[in-house]
PDB file of C-alpha atoms in Angstrom:
ATOM      1  CA  MET A 811      11.157   2.869  -8.136  1.00  0.00           C
ATOM      2  CA  PHE A 812      11.064   1.438  -4.413  1.00  0.00           C
ATOM      3  CA  GLU A 813      14.781   2.456  -3.779  1.00  0.00           C
ATOM      4  CA  TYR A 814      13.607   4.315  -0.165  1.00  0.00           C
ATOM      5  CA  PHE A 815      10.537   5.313   2.008  1.00  0.00           C
ATOM      6  CA  ILE A 816       9.685   7.888   4.440  1.00  0.00           C
ATOM      7  CA  SER A 817       8.596   6.955   7.616  1.00  0.00           C
ATOM      8  CA  PRO A 818       7.173  10.016   9.496  1.00  0.00           C
ATOM      9  CA  SER A 819       8.731   9.064  12.989  1.00  0.00           C
ATOM     10  CA  LYS A 820      12.016   7.398  11.564  1.00  0.00           C
ATOM     11  CA  GLY A 821      12.806   9.314   8.456  1.00  0.00           C
ATOM     12  CA  LYS A 822      14.071   8.101   5.101  1.00  0.00           C
ATOM     13  CA  MET A 823      15.091   4.693   4.829  1.00  0.00           C
ATOM     14  CA  ASN A 824      15.517   1.898   2.182  1.00  0.00           C
ATOM     15  CA  PHE A 825      13.291  -1.000   1.456  1.00  0.00           C
ATOM     16  CA  ASN A 826      14.999  -3.591   3.178  1.00  0.00           C
ATOM     17  CA  LYS A 827      14.894  -1.282   6.330  1.00  0.00           C
ATOM     18  CA  LEU A 828      11.105  -0.726   5.803  1.00  0.00           C
ATOM     19  CA  LEU A 829      10.445  -4.709   5.890  1.00  0.00           C
ATOM     20  CA  GLU A 830      12.760  -4.646   9.246  1.00  0.00           C
ATOM     21  CA  GLU A 831      10.521  -1.919  10.585  1.00  0.00           C
ATOM     22  CA  ILE A 832       7.325  -3.952  10.089  1.00  0.00           C
ATOM     23  CA  ILE A 833       8.662  -7.458  11.378  1.00  0.00           C
ATOM     24  CA  ASN A 834      10.198  -5.409  14.242  1.00  0.00           C
ATOM     25  CA  TYR A 835       6.854  -3.722  14.975  1.00  0.00           C
ATOM     26  CA  ILE A 836       4.879  -7.201  14.791  1.00  0.00           C
ATOM     27  CA  LEU A 837       7.535  -8.657  17.258  1.00  0.00           C
ATOM     28  CA  GLU A 838       6.673  -5.993  19.845  1.00  0.00           C
ATOM     29  CA  GLU A 839       3.327  -8.138  20.191  1.00  0.00           C
ATOM     30  CA  PRO A 840       3.406 -10.955  18.047  1.00  0.00           C
ATOM     31  CA  GLN A 841       0.004 -12.090  19.738  1.00  0.00           C
ATOM     32  CA  LYS A 842      -1.962  -9.216  18.089  1.00  0.00           C
ATOM     33  CA  ILE A 843      -3.868  -9.454  14.837  1.00  0.00           C
ATOM     34  CA  TYR A 844      -2.125  -7.304  11.946  1.00  0.00           C
ATOM     35  CA  GLN A 845      -3.255  -6.180   8.508  1.00  0.00           C
ATOM     36  CA  LEU A 846      -0.252  -5.305   5.966  1.00  0.00           C
ATOM     37  CA  VAL A 847      -1.834  -2.773   3.529  1.00  0.00           C
ATOM     38  CA  VAL A 848      -0.413  -1.131   0.121  1.00  0.00           C
ATOM     39  CA  GLY A 849      -2.127   1.840  -1.153  1.00  0.00           C
ATOM     40  CA  THR A 850      -1.609   4.376  -3.759  1.00  0.00           C
ATOM     41  CA  ASP A 851      -3.142   7.829  -4.659  1.00  0.00           C
ATOM     42  CA  SER A 852      -2.550  10.569  -7.098  1.00  0.00           C
ATOM     43  CA  GLU A 853      -2.903  14.058  -7.388  1.00  0.00           C
ATOM     44  CA  GLY A 854      -2.974  16.120 -10.567  1.00  0.00           C
ATOM     45  CA  LYS A 855      -4.168  15.245 -14.137  1.00  0.00           C
ATOM     46  CA  GLU A 856      -1.134  16.350 -16.157  1.00  0.00           C
ATOM     47  CA  ASP A 857       2.431  15.187 -14.527  1.00  0.00           C
ATOM     48  CA  PRO A 858       0.609  13.558 -11.507  1.00  0.00           C
ATOM     49  CA  LEU A 859       2.511  12.981  -8.232  1.00  0.00           C
ATOM     50  CA  PHE A 860       1.842   9.387  -7.066  1.00  0.00           C
ATOM     51  CA  VAL A 861       2.244   8.608  -3.288  1.00  0.00           C
ATOM     52  CA  THR A 862       2.292   4.904  -2.257  1.00  0.00           C
ATOM     53  CA  ALA A 863       1.781   3.753   1.106  1.00  0.00           C
ATOM     54  CA  VAL A 864       2.686   0.767   2.998  1.00  0.00           C
ATOM     55  CA  VAL A 865       0.557   0.357   6.457  1.00  0.00           C
ATOM     56  CA  ILE A 866       1.364  -2.201   9.310  1.00  0.00           C
ATOM     57  CA  HIS A 867      -2.301  -1.803  11.295  1.00  0.00           C
ATOM     58  CA  ARG A 868      -2.300  -3.370  14.410  1.00  0.00           C
ATOM     59  CA  GLU A 869      -6.160  -4.260  15.325  1.00  0.00           C
ATOM     60  CA  GLY A 870      -7.295  -2.015  18.001  1.00  0.00           C
ATOM     61  CA  GLN A 871      -4.071  -0.056  18.512  1.00  0.00           C
ATOM     62  CA  GLY A 872      -3.540   2.174  15.468  1.00  0.00           C
ATOM     63  CA  GLY A 873      -0.185   1.026  13.649  1.00  0.00           C
ATOM     64  CA  ARG A 874       2.836   2.590  11.662  1.00  0.00           C
ATOM     65  CA  PHE A 875       2.973   3.501   7.823  1.00  0.00           C
ATOM     66  CA  PHE A 876       5.812   4.275   5.608  1.00  0.00           C
ATOM     67  CA  TYR A 877       5.282   6.468   1.818  1.00  0.00           C
ATOM     68  CA  LYS A 878       7.050   7.067  -1.517  1.00  0.00           C
ATOM     69  CA  LYS A 879       6.527  10.054  -3.737  1.00  0.00           C
ATOM     70  CA  ILE A 880       6.805   8.959  -7.483  1.00  0.00           C
ATOM     71  CA  LYS A 881       6.568  11.557 -10.244  1.00  0.00           C
ATOM     72  CA  ASN A 882       6.939  11.272 -13.665  1.00  0.00           C
ATOM     73  CA  ASP A 883       6.372  13.265 -16.713  1.00  0.00           C
ATOM     74  CA  LYS A 884       3.631  10.990 -18.644  1.00  0.00           C
ATOM     75  CA  LYS A 885       0.340  12.219 -19.156  1.00  0.00           C
ATOM     76  CA  TYR A 886      -2.710  10.554 -17.974  1.00  0.00           C
ATOM     77  CA  THR A 887      -6.396  10.542 -18.348  1.00  0.00           C
ATOM     78  CA  LEU A 888      -8.525   9.638 -14.985  1.00  0.00           C
ATOM     79  CA  ARG A 889      -8.435   5.847 -16.332  1.00  0.00           C
ATOM     80  CA  THR A 890      -4.944   5.305 -17.090  1.00  0.00           C
ATOM     81  CA  ARG A 891      -3.992   7.364 -13.755  1.00  0.00           C
ATOM     82  CA  ILE A 892      -5.964   4.545 -11.858  1.00  0.00           C
ATOM     83  CA  TYR A 893      -4.096   1.916 -13.712  1.00  0.00           C
ATOM     84  CA  GLU A 894      -0.981   3.322 -13.083  1.00  0.00           C
ATOM     85  CA  GLU A 895      -1.878   3.498  -9.164  1.00  0.00           C
ATOM     86  CA  THR A 896      -2.861  -0.227  -9.382  1.00  0.00           C
ATOM     87  CA  MET A 897       0.604  -1.098 -10.955  1.00  0.00           C
ATOM     88  CA  ILE A 898       2.493   0.540  -8.658  1.00  0.00           C
ATOM     89  CA  SER A 899       0.652  -0.811  -5.792  1.00  0.00           C
ATOM     90  CA  LEU A 900       0.693  -4.231  -7.264  1.00  0.00           C
ATOM     91  CA  SER A 901       4.493  -4.451  -8.135  1.00  0.00           C
ATOM     92  CA  LEU A 902       5.262  -3.239  -4.518  1.00  0.00           C
ATOM     93  CA  ALA A 903       2.766  -5.503  -2.644  1.00  0.00           C
ATOM     94  CA  ILE A 904       4.622  -8.342  -4.782  1.00  0.00           C
ATOM     95  CA  LYS A 905       7.789  -7.230  -3.975  1.00  0.00           C
ATOM     96  CA  ILE A 906       6.927  -7.279   0.001  1.00  0.00           C
ATOM     97  CA  ARG A 907       5.223 -10.623  -0.416  1.00  0.00           C
ATOM     98  CA  GLU A 908       8.206 -12.197  -2.106  1.00  0.00           C
ATOM     99  CA  LYS A 909      10.418 -10.845   0.847  1.00  0.00           C
ATOM    100  CA  VAL A 910       8.475 -10.880   4.049  1.00  0.00           C
ATOM    101  CA  GLU A 911       5.619 -13.545   3.848  1.00  0.00           C
ATOM    102  CA  ASN A 912       7.317 -16.507   4.988  1.00  0.00           C
ATOM    103  CA  LYS A 913       8.823 -14.377   8.097  1.00  0.00           C
ATOM    104  CA  LEU A 914       5.068 -13.321   8.971  1.00  0.00           C
ATOM    105  CA  LEU A 915       3.836 -16.622   8.579  1.00  0.00           C
ATOM    106  CA  GLU A 916       6.545 -17.876  10.787  1.00  0.00           C
ATOM    107  CA  ILE A 917       6.251 -14.762  13.570  1.00  0.00           C
ATOM    108  CA  MET A 918       2.293 -15.059  13.492  1.00  0.00           C
ATOM    109  CA  PRO A 919       0.950 -18.318  12.066  1.00  0.00           C
ATOM    110  CA  ASN A 920      -2.773 -18.018  13.299  1.00  0.00           C
ATOM    111  CA  ASN A 921      -2.713 -13.973  13.048  1.00  0.00           C
ATOM    112  CA  TYR A 922      -1.656 -13.684   9.648  1.00  0.00           C
ATOM    113  CA  LYS A 923      -3.864 -11.857   6.940  1.00  0.00           C
ATOM    114  CA  ASN A 924      -3.230 -11.854   3.718  1.00  0.00           C
ATOM    115  CA  LEU A 925      -1.751  -8.616   2.351  1.00  0.00           C
ATOM    116  CA  GLU A 926      -4.525  -6.036   1.083  1.00  0.00           C
ATOM    117  CA  ILE A 927      -4.011  -3.414  -1.620  1.00  0.00           C
ATOM    118  CA  HIS A 928      -6.579  -0.362  -0.927  1.00  0.00           C
ATOM    119  CA  THR A 929      -7.435   1.192  -4.327  1.00  0.00           C
ATOM    120  CA  ASP A 930      -8.954   5.210  -4.849  1.00  0.00           C
ATOM    121  CA  ILE A 931     -11.848   3.680  -6.641  1.00  0.00           C
ATOM    122  CA  GLY A 932     -15.390   3.507  -5.453  1.00  0.00           C
ATOM    123  CA  GLN A 933     -19.279   3.224  -6.351  1.00  0.00           C
ATOM    124  CA  ALA A 934     -19.571   7.000  -6.447  1.00  0.00           C
ATOM    125  CA  GLY A 935     -17.926   8.916  -8.873  1.00  0.00           C
ATOM    126  CA  GLU A 936     -16.227   8.500 -12.054  1.00  0.00           C
ATOM    127  CA  THR A 937     -14.275   5.306 -11.279  1.00  0.00           C
ATOM    128  CA  LYS A 938     -17.379   3.271 -10.300  1.00  0.00           C
ATOM    129  CA  GLU A 939     -17.199   1.685 -14.084  1.00  0.00           C
ATOM    130  CA  MET A 940     -13.424   0.687 -13.126  1.00  0.00           C
ATOM    131  CA  ILE A 941     -14.361  -1.530 -10.016  1.00  0.00           C
ATOM    132  CA  LYS A 942     -14.697  -4.735 -11.701  1.00  0.00           C
ATOM    133  CA  GLU A 943     -11.557  -4.812 -13.738  1.00  0.00           C
ATOM    134  CA  ILE A 944      -9.547  -2.863 -11.154  1.00  0.00           C
ATOM    135  CA  VAL A 945     -10.615  -5.590  -8.086  1.00  0.00           C
ATOM    136  CA  GLY A 946     -10.055  -8.429 -10.541  1.00  0.00           C
ATOM    137  CA  MET A 947      -6.803  -7.488 -11.642  1.00  0.00           C
ATOM    138  CA  ILE A 948      -5.779  -7.259  -8.022  1.00  0.00           C
ATOM    139  CA  LYS A 949      -7.325 -10.453  -6.827  1.00  0.00           C
ATOM    140  CA  GLY A 950      -5.734 -12.340  -9.700  1.00  0.00           C
ATOM    141  CA  ASN A 951      -2.500 -11.565  -8.438  1.00  0.00           C
ATOM    142  CA  GLY A 952      -3.441 -13.144  -5.463  1.00  0.00           C
ATOM    143  CA  PHE A 953      -4.386  -9.935  -2.655  1.00  0.00           C
ATOM    144  CA  ASP A 954      -7.141  -8.761  -1.217  1.00  0.00           C
ATOM    145  CA  VAL A 955      -8.707  -5.761  -2.400  1.00  0.00           C
ATOM    146  CA  LYS A 956     -10.706  -2.721  -0.748  1.00  0.00           C
ATOM    147  CA  ILE A 957     -12.338   0.234  -2.533  1.00  0.00           C
ATOM    148  CA  LYS A 958     -13.808   3.390  -1.154  1.00  0.00           C
ATOM    149  CA  PRO A 959     -14.813   4.005   1.390  1.00  0.00           C
ATOM    150  CA  GLU A 960     -12.919   1.097   3.350  1.00  0.00           C
ATOM    151  CA  ALA A 961      -9.644   1.804   1.331  1.00  0.00           C
ATOM    152  CA  PHE A 962      -7.604   4.096   4.070  1.00  0.00           C
ATOM    153  CA  GLY A 963      -4.491   2.820   2.635  1.00  0.00           C
ATOM    154  CA  ALA A 964      -4.965   5.034  -0.542  1.00  0.00           C
ATOM    155  CA  THR A 965      -7.780   7.262   0.823  1.00  0.00           C
ATOM    156  CA  VAL A 966      -6.694   8.535   3.842  1.00  0.00           C
ATOM    157  CA  ILE A 967      -2.610   7.383   4.557  1.00  0.00           C
ATOM    158  CA  ALA A 968      -1.468   8.132   0.771  1.00  0.00           C
ATOM    159  CA  ASP A 969      -3.905  11.111   0.213  1.00  0.00           C
ATOM    160  CA  ARG A 970      -2.445  12.646   3.359  1.00  0.00           C
ATOM    161  CA  CYS A 971       0.944  12.008   2.280  1.00  0.00           C
ATOM    162  CA  LEU A 972       0.627  14.186  -1.167  1.00  0.00           C
ATOM    163  CA  LYS A 973       0.155  17.306   0.652  1.00  0.00           C
TER     164      LYS A 973
END
């Protein structure tokens, strides 16, 4: 599912190249504070398009992002679509953690923040009833979580890549 990603500035790249780009970006200024974020958003009720974004944010100085579009032929309700978004983000976050967390701790032992998963749920609207279960699922896997309006990885970056 995560064979390749798109970088707006560098084009198509495989997963290992994405990780290399993240590490190289951090090595440019390793004394800075960074936040690594994974977020997924989707569009369409039937046959939705899912977009997963990986963001490396250099606090106070912007960042870089990469995205992957995922299409399948399943039918979703709002609830099952939110769960699918969450599972896609969790799968990718686990894969990233397995591959680069030790390297990130080595590069910036005092500036490393736990990987965050940003979800497209919030206190307003139909998804508010899902907050406890989605947040619990993400935290239960050892990740920090943000919901709307703080979830820019899903609600801004991934959403922008849907267009």
